[in-house]
Short mmCIF file of C-alpha atoms in Angstrom, two decimals:
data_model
loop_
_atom_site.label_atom_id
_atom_site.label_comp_id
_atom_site.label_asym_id
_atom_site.label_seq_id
_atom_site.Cartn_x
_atom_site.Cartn_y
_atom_site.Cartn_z
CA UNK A 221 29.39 -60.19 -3.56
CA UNK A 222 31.54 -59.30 -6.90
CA UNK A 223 28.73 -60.27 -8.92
CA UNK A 224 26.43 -57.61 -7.14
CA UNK A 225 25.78 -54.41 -8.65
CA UNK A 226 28.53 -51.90 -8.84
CA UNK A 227 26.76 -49.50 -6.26
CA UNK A 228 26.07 -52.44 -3.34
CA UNK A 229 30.02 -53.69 -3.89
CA UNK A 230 31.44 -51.76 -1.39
CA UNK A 231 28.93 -52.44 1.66
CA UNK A 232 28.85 -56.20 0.34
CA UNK A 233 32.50 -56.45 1.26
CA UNK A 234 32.36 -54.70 4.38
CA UNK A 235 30.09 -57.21 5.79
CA UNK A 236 32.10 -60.26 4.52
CA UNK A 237 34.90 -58.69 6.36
CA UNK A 238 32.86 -58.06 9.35
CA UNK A 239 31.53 -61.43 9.57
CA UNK A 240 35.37 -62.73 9.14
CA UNK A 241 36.83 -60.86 11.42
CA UNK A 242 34.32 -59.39 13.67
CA UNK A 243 36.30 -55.52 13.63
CA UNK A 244 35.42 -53.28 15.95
CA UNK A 245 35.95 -50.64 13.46
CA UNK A 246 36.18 -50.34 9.55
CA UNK A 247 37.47 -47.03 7.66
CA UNK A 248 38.53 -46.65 4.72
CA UNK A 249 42.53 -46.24 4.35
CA UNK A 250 42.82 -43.37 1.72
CA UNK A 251 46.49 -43.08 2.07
CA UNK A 252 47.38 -47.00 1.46
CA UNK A 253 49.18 -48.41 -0.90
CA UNK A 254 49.51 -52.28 -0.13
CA UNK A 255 48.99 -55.02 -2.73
CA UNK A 256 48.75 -57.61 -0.13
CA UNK A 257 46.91 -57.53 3.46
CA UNK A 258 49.52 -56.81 6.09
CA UNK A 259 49.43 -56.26 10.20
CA UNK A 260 50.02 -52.70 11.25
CA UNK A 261 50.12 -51.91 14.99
CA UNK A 262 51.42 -54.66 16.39
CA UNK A 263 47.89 -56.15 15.47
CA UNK A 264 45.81 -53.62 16.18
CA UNK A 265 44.79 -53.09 12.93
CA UNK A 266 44.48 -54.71 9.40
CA UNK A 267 44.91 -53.15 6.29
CA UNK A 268 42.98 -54.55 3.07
CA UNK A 269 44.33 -52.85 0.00
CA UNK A 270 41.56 -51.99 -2.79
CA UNK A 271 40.17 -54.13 -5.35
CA UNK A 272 39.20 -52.46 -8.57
CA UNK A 273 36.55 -49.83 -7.54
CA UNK A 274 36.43 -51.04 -3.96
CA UNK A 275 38.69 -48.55 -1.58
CA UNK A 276 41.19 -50.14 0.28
CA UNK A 277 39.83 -50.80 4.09
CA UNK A 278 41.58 -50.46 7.67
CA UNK A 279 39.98 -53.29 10.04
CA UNK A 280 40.92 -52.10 14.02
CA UNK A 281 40.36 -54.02 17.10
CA UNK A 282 39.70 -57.85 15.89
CA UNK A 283 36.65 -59.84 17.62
CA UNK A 284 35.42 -56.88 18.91
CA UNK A 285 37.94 -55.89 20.66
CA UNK A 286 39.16 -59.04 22.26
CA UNK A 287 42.20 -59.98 20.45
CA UNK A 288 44.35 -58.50 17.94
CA UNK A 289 45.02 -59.56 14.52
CA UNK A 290 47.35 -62.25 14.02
CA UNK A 291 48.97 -64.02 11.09
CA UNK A 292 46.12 -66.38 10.38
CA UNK A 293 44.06 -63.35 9.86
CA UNK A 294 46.65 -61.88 7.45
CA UNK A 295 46.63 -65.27 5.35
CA UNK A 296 42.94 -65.66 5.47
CA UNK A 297 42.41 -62.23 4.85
CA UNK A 298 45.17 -62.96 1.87
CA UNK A 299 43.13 -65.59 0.58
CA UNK A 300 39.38 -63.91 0.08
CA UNK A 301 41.15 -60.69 -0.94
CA UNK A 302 42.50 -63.18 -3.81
CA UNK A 303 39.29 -64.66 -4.50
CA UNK A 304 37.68 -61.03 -4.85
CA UNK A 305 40.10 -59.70 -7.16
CA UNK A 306 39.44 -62.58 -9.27
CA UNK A 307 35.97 -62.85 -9.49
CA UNK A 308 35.36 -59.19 -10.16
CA UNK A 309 38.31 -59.23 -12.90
CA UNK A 310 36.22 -62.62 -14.58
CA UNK A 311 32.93 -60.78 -14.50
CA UNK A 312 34.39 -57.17 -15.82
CA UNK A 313 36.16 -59.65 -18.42
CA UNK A 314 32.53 -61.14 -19.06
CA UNK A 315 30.88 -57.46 -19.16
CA UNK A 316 33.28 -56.57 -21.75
CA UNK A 317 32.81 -59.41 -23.58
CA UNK A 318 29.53 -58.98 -23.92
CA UNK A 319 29.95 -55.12 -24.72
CA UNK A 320 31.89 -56.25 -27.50
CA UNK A 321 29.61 -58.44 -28.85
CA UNK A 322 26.99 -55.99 -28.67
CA UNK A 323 28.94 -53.42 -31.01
CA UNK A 324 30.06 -56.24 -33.74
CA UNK A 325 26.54 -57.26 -34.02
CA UNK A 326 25.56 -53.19 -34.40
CA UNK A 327 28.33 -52.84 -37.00
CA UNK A 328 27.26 -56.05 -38.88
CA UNK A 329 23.86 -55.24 -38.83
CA UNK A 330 24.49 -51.48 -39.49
CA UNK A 331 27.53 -52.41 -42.71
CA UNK A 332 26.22 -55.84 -44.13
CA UNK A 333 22.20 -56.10 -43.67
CA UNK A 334 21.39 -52.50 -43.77
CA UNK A 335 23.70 -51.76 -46.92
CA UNK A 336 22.61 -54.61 -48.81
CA UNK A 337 18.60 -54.24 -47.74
CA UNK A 338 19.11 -50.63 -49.30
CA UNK A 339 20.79 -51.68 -52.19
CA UNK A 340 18.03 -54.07 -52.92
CA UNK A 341 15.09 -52.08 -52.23
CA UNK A 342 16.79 -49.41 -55.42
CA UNK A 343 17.67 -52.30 -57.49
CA UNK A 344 16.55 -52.13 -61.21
CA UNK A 345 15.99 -56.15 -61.83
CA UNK A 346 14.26 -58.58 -60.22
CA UNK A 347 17.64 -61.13 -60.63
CA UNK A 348 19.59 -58.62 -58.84
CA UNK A 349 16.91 -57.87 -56.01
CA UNK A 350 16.73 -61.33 -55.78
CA UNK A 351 20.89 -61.73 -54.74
CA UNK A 352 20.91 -58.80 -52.83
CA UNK A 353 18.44 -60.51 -50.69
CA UNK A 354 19.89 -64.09 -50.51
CA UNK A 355 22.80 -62.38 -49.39
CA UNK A 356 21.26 -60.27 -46.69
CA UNK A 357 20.18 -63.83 -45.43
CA UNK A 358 23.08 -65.44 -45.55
CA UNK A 359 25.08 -62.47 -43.77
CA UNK A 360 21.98 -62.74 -40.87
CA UNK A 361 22.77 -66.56 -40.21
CA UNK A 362 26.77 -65.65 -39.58
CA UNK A 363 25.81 -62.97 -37.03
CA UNK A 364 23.05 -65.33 -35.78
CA UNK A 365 25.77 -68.25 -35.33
CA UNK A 366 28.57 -65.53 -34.73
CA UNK A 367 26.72 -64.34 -31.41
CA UNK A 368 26.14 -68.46 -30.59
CA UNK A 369 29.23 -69.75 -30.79
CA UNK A 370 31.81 -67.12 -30.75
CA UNK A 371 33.59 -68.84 -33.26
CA UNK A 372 33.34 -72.36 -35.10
CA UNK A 373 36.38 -74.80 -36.66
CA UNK A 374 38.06 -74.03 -40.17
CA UNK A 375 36.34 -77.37 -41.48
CA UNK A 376 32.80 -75.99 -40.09
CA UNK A 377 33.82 -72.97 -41.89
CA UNK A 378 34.54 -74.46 -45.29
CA UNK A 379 32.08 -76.08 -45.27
CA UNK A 380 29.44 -73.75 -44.92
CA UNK A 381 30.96 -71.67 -47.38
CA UNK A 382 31.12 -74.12 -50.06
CA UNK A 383 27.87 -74.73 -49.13
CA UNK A 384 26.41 -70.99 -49.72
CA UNK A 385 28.72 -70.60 -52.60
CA UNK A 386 27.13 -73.49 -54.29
CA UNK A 387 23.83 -72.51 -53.80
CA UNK A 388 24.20 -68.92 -55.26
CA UNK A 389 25.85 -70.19 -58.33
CA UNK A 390 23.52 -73.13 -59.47
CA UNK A 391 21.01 -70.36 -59.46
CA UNK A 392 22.93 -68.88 -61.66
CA UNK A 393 23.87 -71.31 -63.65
CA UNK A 394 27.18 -72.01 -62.90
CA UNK A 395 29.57 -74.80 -62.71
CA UNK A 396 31.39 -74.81 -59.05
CA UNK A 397 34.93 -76.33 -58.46
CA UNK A 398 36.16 -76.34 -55.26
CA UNK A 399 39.46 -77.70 -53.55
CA UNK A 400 40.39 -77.63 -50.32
CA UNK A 401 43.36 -78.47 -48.41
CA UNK A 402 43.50 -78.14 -44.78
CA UNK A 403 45.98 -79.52 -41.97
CA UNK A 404 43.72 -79.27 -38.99
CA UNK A 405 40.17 -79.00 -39.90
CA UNK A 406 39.18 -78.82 -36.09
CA UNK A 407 41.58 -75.89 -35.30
CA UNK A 408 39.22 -72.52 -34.04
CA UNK A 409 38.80 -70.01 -36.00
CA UNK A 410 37.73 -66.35 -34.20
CA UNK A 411 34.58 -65.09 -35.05
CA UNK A 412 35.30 -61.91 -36.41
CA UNK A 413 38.23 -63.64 -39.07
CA UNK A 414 35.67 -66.03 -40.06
CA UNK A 415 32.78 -63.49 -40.72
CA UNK A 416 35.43 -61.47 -42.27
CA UNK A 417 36.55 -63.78 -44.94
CA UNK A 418 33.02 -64.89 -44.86
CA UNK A 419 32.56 -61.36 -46.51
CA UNK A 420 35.75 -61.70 -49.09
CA UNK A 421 34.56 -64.74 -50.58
CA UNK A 422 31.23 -63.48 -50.95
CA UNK A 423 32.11 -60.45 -52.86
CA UNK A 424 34.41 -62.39 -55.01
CA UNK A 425 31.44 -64.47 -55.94
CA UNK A 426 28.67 -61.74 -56.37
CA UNK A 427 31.67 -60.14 -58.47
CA UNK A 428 31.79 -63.15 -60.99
CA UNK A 429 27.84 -63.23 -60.62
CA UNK A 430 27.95 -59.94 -61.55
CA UNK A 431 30.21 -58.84 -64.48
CA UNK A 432 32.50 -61.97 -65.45
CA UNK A 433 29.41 -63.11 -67.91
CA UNK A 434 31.32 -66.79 -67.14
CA UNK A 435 30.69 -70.10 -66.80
CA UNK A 436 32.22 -71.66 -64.28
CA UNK A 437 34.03 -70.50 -61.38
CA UNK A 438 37.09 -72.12 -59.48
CA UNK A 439 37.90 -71.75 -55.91
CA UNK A 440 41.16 -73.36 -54.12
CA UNK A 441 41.68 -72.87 -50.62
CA UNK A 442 44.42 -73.90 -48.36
CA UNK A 443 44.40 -73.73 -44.41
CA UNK A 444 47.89 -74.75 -42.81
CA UNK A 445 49.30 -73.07 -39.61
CA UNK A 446 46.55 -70.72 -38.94
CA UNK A 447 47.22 -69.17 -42.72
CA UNK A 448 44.46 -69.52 -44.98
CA UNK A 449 45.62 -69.00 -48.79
CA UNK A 450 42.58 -69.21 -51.06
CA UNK A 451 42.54 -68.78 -55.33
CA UNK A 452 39.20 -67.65 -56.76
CA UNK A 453 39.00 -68.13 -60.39
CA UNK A 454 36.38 -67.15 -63.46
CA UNK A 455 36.11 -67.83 -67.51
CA UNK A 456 34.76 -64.71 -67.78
CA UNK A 457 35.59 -61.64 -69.68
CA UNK A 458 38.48 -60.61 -67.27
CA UNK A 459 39.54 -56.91 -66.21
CA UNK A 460 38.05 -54.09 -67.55
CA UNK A 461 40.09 -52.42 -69.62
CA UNK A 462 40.12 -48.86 -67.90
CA UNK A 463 40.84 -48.43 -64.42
CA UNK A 464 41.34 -52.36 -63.70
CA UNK A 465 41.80 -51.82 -60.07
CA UNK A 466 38.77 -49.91 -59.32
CA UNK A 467 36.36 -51.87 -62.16
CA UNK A 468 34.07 -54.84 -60.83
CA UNK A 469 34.25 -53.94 -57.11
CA UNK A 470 37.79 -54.87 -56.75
CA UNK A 471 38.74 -51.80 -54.82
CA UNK A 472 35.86 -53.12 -52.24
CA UNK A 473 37.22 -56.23 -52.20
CA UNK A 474 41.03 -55.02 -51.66
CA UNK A 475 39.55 -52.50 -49.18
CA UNK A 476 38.09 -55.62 -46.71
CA UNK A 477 40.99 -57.95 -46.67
CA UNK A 478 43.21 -55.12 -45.76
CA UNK A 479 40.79 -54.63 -42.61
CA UNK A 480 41.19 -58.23 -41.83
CA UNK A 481 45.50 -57.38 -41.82
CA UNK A 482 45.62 -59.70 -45.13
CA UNK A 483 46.59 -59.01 -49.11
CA UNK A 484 45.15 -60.19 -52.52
CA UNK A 485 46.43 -59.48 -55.70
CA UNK A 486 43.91 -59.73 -59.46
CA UNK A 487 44.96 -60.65 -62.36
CA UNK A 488 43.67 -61.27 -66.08
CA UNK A 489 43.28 -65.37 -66.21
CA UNK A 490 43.34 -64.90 -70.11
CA UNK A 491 40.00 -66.04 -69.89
CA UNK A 492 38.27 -64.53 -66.72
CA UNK A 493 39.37 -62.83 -63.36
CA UNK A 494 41.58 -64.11 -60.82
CA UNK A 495 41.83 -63.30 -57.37
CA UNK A 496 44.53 -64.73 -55.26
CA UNK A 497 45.39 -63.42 -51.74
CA UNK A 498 46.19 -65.09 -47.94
CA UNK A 499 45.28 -63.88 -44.32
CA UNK A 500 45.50 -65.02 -40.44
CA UNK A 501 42.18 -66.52 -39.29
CA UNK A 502 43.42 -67.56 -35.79
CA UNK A 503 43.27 -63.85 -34.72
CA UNK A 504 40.38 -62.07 -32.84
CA UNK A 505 39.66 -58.91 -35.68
#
């Protein structure tokens, strides 16, 4: 019955309650207030407060008419009133879920895919085209395994992105080092913290792709206690000279890991860029 459609809900329950309790009459109780079925009447009657949409119901004259309510009726009707409330509350909790999921896979497909897609299509070299559209992949897998799993573990995580990162740089041409240290490499991180840092990393990388001219880049990343604390290091030529924190993307950069309720910090590595920063990845964002 809770898992019926919203318009059938109400007659559904009726008829549970008629088939319990076999009522000679059923009316809705507009002025009730109960939380809990309770005997009114000396029997007579049964009140059955609401449950979410459902109005709450007045049963009258039990067994049609030959007995009155007792308390056996009041705990039984106790008990399936409990069961109600819970199974609508898990399947509104499951509707909303999936609502949810709905609009992050919109907003990933509307601020990743469609962004970068557009930014490739204008792009003046074929090199450039040719990232553009490796990340546009890359971004479709996470909302691909995003929408699977709901989430995946910090070592999965890594992984994957060391994985990716290493790929985009040995086309490239460039020497990867990566460290990671991590105290519980099955602990889950949420989906939209991992896609989110998913996204940092990825920018810091098509930055030093971009402009650093270097060649190598370092990356150190540390997971303890649900704080992940990551270093991302080039030998390239460093910060621009004017306007340092809006040169290379770096306001984009700072812009997204303020979303995800985290900080970074640049700096001139005397050679190259470096980007160090920290942020919670055991929150839903």
């Amino acid at each position: 019955m809770a898992l019926a459609p919203h318009e059938l809900r109400q007659g559904k329950w009726q008829q549970v309650l008629r088939d319990c309790f076999e009522p000679l009459e059923i009316a809705i109780d507009t002025g009730s207030e109960e939380s809990h079925p309770r005997l009114v009447n000396e029997g007579v009657s049964l009140i059955i407060p609401g449950v979410s949409e459902l109005d709450p119901l007045r049963l009258s004259y039990a067994r049609t008419g030959r007995a009155l309510f007792n308390l056996e009726d009041q705990r039984f009707a106790t008990e399936i009133h409990t069961m109600l409330a819970h199974a609508i509350s898990s399947r509104n909790a499951y509707s909303s879920g999936m609502q949810d999921e709905r609009i992050r896979i919109a907003r990933d497909l509307h601020d990743n895919l469609g962004a970068q897609l557009l930014s490739a299509l204008h792009s003046k070299t074929d090199q450039r085209k040719d990232t553009l559209i490796r990340d546009t992949i890359a971004d479709m897998r996470d909302i691909v395994k995003n929408a699977a799993r709901g989430g995946l573990s910090i070592g999965d995580l890594l992984a994957d992105l060391r994985l990716e990162t290493s790929e985009r740089l040995e086309f490239a041409n460039i020497r990867l080092t990566w460290d990671t240290t991590c105290d519980d490499e099955a602990a889950f991180v949420a989906s939209g913290a991992a896609h989110g840092f998913r996204s940092v990393l990825r920018e810091l990388v098509s930055n030093a792709l971009r402009h650093s001219k270097g060649r190598s880049l370092d990356v150190r990343l540390t997971y303890r206690n649900g704080t992940l604390r990551f270093t991302v290091r080039d030998d390239g030529v460093g910060l621009p000279a004017e306007a340092p924190d809006q040169g290379h993307g770096l306001a984009n950069i700072n812009a997204r890991i303020l979303a995800l309720g985290g900080h970074i910090a640049f700096e001139d590595a005397a050679p190259g860029l470096k980007a160090s920063g920290q942020l919670e990845l055991l929150g839903e964002i």
